[in-house]
Coordinates of C-alpha atoms in Angstrom, one line a residue:
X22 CA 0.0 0.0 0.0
X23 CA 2.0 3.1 -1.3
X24 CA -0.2 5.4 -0.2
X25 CA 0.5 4.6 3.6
X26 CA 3.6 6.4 3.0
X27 CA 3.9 10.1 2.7
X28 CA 5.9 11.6 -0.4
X29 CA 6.2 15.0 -0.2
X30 CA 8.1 16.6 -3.2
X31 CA 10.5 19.8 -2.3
X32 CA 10.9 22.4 -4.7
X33 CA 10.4 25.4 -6.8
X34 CA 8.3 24.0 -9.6
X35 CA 7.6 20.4 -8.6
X36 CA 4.5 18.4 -7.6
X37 CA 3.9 15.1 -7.4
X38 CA 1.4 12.3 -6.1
X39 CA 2.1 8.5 -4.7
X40 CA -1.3 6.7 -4.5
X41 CA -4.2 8.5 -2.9
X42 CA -1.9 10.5 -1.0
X43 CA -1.2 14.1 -2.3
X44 CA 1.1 16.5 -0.2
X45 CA 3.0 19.1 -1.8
X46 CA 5.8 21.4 -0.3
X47 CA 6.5 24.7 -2.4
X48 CA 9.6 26.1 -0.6
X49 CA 9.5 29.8 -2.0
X50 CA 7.3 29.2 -4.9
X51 CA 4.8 31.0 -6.9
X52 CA 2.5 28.2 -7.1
X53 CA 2.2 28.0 -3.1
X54 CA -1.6 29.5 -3.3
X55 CA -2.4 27.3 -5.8
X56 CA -1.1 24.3 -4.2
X57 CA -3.1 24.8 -1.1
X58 CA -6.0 24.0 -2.7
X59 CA -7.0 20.8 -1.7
X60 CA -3.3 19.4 -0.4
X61 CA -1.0 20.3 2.5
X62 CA 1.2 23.0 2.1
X63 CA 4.6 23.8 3.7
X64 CA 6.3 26.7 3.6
X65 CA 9.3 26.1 5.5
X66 CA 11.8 22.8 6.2
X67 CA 11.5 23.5 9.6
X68 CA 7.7 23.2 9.8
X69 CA 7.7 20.7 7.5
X70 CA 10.3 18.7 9.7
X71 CA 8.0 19.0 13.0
X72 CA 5.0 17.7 11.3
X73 CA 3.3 14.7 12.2
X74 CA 1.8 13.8 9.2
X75 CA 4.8 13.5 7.4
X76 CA 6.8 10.2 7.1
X77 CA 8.7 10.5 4.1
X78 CA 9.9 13.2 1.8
X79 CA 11.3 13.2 -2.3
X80 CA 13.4 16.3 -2.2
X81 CA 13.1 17.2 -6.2
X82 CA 14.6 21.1 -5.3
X83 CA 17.8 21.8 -7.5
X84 CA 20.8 20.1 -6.7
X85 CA 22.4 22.8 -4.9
X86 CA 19.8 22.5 -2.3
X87 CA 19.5 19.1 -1.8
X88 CA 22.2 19.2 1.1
X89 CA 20.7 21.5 3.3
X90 CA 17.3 20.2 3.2
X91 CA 17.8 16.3 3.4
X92 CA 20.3 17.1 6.4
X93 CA 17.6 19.4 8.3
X94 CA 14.7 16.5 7.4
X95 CA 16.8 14.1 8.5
X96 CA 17.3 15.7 11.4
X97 CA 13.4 15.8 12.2
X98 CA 13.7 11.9 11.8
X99 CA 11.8 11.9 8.0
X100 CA 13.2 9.4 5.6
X101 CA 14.1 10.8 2.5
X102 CA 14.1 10.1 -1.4
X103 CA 16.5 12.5 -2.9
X104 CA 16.2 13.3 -7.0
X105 CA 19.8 12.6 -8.4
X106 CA 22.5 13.6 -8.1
X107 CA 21.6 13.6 -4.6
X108 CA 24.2 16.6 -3.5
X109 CA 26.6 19.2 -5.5
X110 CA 30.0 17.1 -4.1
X111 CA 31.6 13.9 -2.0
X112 CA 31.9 16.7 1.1
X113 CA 27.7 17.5 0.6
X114 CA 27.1 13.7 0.4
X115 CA 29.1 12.7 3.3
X116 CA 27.6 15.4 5.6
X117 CA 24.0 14.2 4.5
X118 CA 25.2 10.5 5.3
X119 CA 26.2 11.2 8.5
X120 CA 22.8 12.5 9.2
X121 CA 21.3 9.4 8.2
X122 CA 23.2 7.1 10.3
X123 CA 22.5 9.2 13.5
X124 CA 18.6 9.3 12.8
X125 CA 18.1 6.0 11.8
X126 CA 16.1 7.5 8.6
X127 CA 16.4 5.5 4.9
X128 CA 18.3 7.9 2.7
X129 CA 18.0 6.9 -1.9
X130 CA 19.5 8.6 -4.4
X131 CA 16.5 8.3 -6.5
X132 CA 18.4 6.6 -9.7
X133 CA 15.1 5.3 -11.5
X134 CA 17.1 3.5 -14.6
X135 CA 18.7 0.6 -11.5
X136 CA 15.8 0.0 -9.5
X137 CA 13.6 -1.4 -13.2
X138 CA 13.2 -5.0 -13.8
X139 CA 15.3 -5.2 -17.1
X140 CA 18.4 -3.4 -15.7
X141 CA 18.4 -6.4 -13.4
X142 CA 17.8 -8.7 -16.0
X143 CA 21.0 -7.0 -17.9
X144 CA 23.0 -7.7 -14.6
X145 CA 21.9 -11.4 -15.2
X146 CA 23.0 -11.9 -18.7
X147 CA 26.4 -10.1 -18.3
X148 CA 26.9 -12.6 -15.7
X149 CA 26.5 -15.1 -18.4
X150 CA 28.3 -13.5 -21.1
X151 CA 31.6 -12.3 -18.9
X152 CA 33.9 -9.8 -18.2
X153 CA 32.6 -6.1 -20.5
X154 CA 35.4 -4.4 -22.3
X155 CA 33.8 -2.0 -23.5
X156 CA 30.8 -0.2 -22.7
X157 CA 29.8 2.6 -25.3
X158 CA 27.1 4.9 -23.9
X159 CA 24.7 8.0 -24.9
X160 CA 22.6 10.1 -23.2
X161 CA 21.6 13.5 -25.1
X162 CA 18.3 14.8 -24.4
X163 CA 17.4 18.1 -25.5
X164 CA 16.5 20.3 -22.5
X165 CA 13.5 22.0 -22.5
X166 CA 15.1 25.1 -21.3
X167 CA 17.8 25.1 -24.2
X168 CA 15.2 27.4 -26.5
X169 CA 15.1 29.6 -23.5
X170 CA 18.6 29.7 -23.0
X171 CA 19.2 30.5 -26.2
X172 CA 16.8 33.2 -26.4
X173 CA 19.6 34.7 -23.7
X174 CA 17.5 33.7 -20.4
X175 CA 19.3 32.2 -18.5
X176 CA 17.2 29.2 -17.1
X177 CA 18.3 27.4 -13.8
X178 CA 19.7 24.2 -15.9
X179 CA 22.2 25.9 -17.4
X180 CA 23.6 27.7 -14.1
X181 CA 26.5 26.4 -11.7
X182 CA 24.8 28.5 -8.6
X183 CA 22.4 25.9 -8.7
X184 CA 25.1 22.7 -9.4
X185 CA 23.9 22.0 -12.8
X186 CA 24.7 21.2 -16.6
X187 CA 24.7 18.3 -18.6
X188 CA 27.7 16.6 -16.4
X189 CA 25.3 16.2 -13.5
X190 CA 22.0 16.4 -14.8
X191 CA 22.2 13.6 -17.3
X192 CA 26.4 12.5 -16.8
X193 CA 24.7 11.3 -13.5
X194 CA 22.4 8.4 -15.3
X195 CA 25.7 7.5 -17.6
X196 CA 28.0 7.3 -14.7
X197 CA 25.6 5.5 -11.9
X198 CA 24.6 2.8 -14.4
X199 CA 29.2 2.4 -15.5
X200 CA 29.8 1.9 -11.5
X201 CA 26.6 -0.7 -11.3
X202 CA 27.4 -2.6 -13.4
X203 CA 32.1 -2.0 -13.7
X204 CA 32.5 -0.9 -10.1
X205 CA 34.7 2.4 -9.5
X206 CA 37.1 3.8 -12.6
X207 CA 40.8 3.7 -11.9
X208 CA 40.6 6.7 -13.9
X209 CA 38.3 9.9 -15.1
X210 CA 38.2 12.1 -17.8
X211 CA 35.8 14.6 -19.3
X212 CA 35.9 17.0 -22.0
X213 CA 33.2 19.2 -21.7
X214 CA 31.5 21.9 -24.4
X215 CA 31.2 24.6 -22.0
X216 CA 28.6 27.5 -22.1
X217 CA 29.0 30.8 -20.5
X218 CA 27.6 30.4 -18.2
X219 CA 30.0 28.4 -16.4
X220 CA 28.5 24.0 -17.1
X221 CA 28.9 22.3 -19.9
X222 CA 26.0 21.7 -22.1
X223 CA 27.4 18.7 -23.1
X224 CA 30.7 16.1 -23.1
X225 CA 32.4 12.8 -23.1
X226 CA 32.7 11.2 -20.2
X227 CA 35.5 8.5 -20.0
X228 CA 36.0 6.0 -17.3
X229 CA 38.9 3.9 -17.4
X230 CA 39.8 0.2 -15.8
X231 CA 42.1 -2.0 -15.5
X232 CA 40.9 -3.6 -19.3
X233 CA 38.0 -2.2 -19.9
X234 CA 37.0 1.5 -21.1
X235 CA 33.2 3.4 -21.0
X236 CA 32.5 6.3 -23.3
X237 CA 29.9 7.9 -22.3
X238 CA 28.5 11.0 -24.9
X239 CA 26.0 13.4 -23.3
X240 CA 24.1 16.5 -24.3
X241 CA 21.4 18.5 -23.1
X242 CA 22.1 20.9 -26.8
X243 CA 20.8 17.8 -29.2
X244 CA 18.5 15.2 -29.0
X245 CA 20.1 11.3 -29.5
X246 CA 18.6 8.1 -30.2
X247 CA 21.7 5.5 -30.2
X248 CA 21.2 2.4 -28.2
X249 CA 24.1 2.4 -25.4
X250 CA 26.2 -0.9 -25.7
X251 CA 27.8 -3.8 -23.2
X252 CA 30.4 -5.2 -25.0
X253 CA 32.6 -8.4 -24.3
X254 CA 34.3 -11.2 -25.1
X255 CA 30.9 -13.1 -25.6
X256 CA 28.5 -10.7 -27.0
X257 CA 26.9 -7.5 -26.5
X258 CA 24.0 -5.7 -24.6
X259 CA 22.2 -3.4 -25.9
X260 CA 20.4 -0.7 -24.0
X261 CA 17.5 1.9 -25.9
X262 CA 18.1 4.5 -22.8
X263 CA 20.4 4.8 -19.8
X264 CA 17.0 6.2 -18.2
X265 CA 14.6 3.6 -19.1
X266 CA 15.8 0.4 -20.1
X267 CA 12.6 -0.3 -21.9
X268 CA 14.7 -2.0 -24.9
X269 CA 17.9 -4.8 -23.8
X270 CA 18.7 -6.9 -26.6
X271 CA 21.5 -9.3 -26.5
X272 CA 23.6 -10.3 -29.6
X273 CA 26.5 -12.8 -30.6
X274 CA 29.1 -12.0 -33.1
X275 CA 27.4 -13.7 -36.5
X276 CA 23.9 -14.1 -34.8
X277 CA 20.6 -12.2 -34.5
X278 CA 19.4 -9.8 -31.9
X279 CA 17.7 -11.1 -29.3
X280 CA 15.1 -8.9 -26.8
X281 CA 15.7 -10.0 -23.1
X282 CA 14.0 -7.3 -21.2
X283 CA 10.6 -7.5 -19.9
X284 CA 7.4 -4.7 -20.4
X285 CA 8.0 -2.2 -18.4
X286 CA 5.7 0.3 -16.8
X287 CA 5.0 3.7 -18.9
X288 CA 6.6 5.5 -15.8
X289 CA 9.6 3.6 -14.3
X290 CA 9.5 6.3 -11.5
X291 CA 7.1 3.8 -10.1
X292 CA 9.4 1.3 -9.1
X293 CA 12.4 2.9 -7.4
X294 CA 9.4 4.8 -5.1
X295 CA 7.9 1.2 -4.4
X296 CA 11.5 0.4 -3.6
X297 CA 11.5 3.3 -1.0
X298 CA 8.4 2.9 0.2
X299 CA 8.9 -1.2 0.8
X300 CA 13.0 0.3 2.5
X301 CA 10.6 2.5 5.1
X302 CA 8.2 0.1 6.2
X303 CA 11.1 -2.9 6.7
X304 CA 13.0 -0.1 8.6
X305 CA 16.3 -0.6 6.5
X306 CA 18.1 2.9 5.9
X307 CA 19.8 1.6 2.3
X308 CA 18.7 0.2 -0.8
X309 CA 20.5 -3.4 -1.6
X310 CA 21.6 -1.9 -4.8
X311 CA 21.4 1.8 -4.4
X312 CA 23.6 1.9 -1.2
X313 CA 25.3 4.4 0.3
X314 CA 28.4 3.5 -1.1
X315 CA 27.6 3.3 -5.0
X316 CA 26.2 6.8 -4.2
X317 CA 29.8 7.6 -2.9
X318 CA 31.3 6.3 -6.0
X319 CA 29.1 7.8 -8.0
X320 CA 30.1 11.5 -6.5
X321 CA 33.6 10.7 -7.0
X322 CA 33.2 9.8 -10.4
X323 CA 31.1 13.5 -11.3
X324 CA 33.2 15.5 -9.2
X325 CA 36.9 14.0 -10.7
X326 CA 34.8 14.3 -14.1
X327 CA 34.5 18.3 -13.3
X328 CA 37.8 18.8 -11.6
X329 CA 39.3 17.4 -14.5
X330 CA 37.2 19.7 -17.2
X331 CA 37.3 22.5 -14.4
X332 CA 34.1 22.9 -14.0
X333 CA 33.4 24.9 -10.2
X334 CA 30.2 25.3 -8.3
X335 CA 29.5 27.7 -6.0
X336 CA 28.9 25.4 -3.7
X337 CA 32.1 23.6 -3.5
X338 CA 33.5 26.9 -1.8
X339 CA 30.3 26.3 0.8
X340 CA 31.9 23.0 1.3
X341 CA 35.7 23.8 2.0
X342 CA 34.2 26.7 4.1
X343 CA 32.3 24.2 6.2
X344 CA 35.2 21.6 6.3
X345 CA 38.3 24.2 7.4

């Protein structure tokens, strides 16, 4: 019964409903009239923190504020579901872990692409087929605020005060699904196409192993429809999105393409929030596969990627500040 758990979604422009159970929280929005109508409203962390009603909250604000609030609702003992990436750096994520294991709370990075049915079914077969060499990925979506951007607005995706870009926004999917399924790089590299604005509106990200290698193109300037590939030694997966997984095929040198993935739901949102909600009620803080850890090695991976490209935030200086 989803609806026995609260989700409340945090942020400027987002609303959101699990089951019968609407509850929106408009921190400094416009639409925080409207929203009253007929759901509970907050209008501060803190009173959202003390309430009673509350179990659970999906913090969907911009990435440079997912810190400070997951940190102050895990404080008030509320589990939380965090959009990815779940903080700016490593130092933002370790300070909201720490939290977590002092209140007891579950903490997700809300990674929908590892929680469907047919990225575990592509875990299955690559256990059959052996070691990947290479893995050859795309993600480019065209943002929906690239007309506005280009119009000389300057819309919050393409803006490091709020931690994003094409690196994090859609790198993030690239890279979580590389450490699933490889582990850690031994190495990282990205070379960005930076805007003015100070992100890059798009790149290649390159993880390196010990004998295997992932390329991973993304873009939020164009619009791409190349399956993503799993190569090795045996065969190949192939994957229609790093965000859906609707489409795995598998394919031997000389033979036919093979579909291996199940029907998915429409929405695959549904199943990491069934994952949350099933964490909450067993009282377990992590996710078997989206633990703390592959979170941790995920924020490596996009902050060496920015160092490297020297890509800054703002709130990277909020961290040092906090840690000297």
């Amino acid at each position: 019964d989803i609806s026995s758990v609260h989700i409340v979604v945090d942020g400027v422009t987002n609303t959101a409903f699990v089951g019968s159970t609407t509850i929106i929280f408009c921190y400094g929005s416009p639409r925080v009239q409207r929203a009253r109508e007929g759901a509970q409203t907050f209008t501060s962390l803190e009173e959202l923190g003390k309430s009673d009603t509350v179990d659970a909250v999906y913090i969907a604000s911009p990435t440079s504020e997912h810190s400070r609030q997951a940190i102050v609702l895990l404080g008030h003992g509320k589990h939380v579901i965090c959009e990815k990436p779940a903080c700016s750096n490593v130092a933002e994520l370790e300070a909201v872990l720490a939290v977590a294991r002092t209140s007891g709370c579950a903490f997700m990075e809300a990674m929908r692409p590892l929680k469907t049915p047919n990225f575990t079914r592509t875990r299955a077969a690559l256990a059959d087929l052996g070691s990947v060499r290479v893995m050859a990925g795309s993600f480019c979506q065209l943002s929906s605020r690239w007309p506005a951007y280009l119009r000389g607005e300057r819309p919050n995706a393409f803006l490091p005060e709020f931690s994003n870009g094409a690196l994090m926004d859609l790198g993030c999917y690239a890279a979580y699904c590389a450490v699933a399924l490889l582990g850690r790089p031994d190495a990282v590299s990205y070379t960005p196409l930076m805007l003015p604005t100070g992100v890059d509106g798009g790149g290649t990200l390159v993880l390196r192993y010990e004998a295997t290698v992932a390329t991973l193109i993304i873009s939020k300037m164009s619009h791409g429809f190349n399956y993503s590939e799993l190569q090795t030694e045996n065969g190949t997966l192939r994957v229609d999105n790093l965000g859906e997984w609707a489409d795995v095929q598998a394919q031997k040198k000389g033979g036919e393409a093979e579909k291996i993935g199940e029907v998915q739901a429409k929405n695959n949102m549904q199943y990491e929030v069934a994952a949350f909600v099933e964490l909450v009620q067993a009282g377990r803080q992590q996710d078997e596969l989206l633990t703390w850890d592959l979170a941790l090695a995920v924020a490596h991976v996009l902050e060496d990627a920015r160092r490297d490209a020297g890509i800054v935030f703002p709130a990277d200086s909020r961290s040092q500040s906090s840690q000297s």
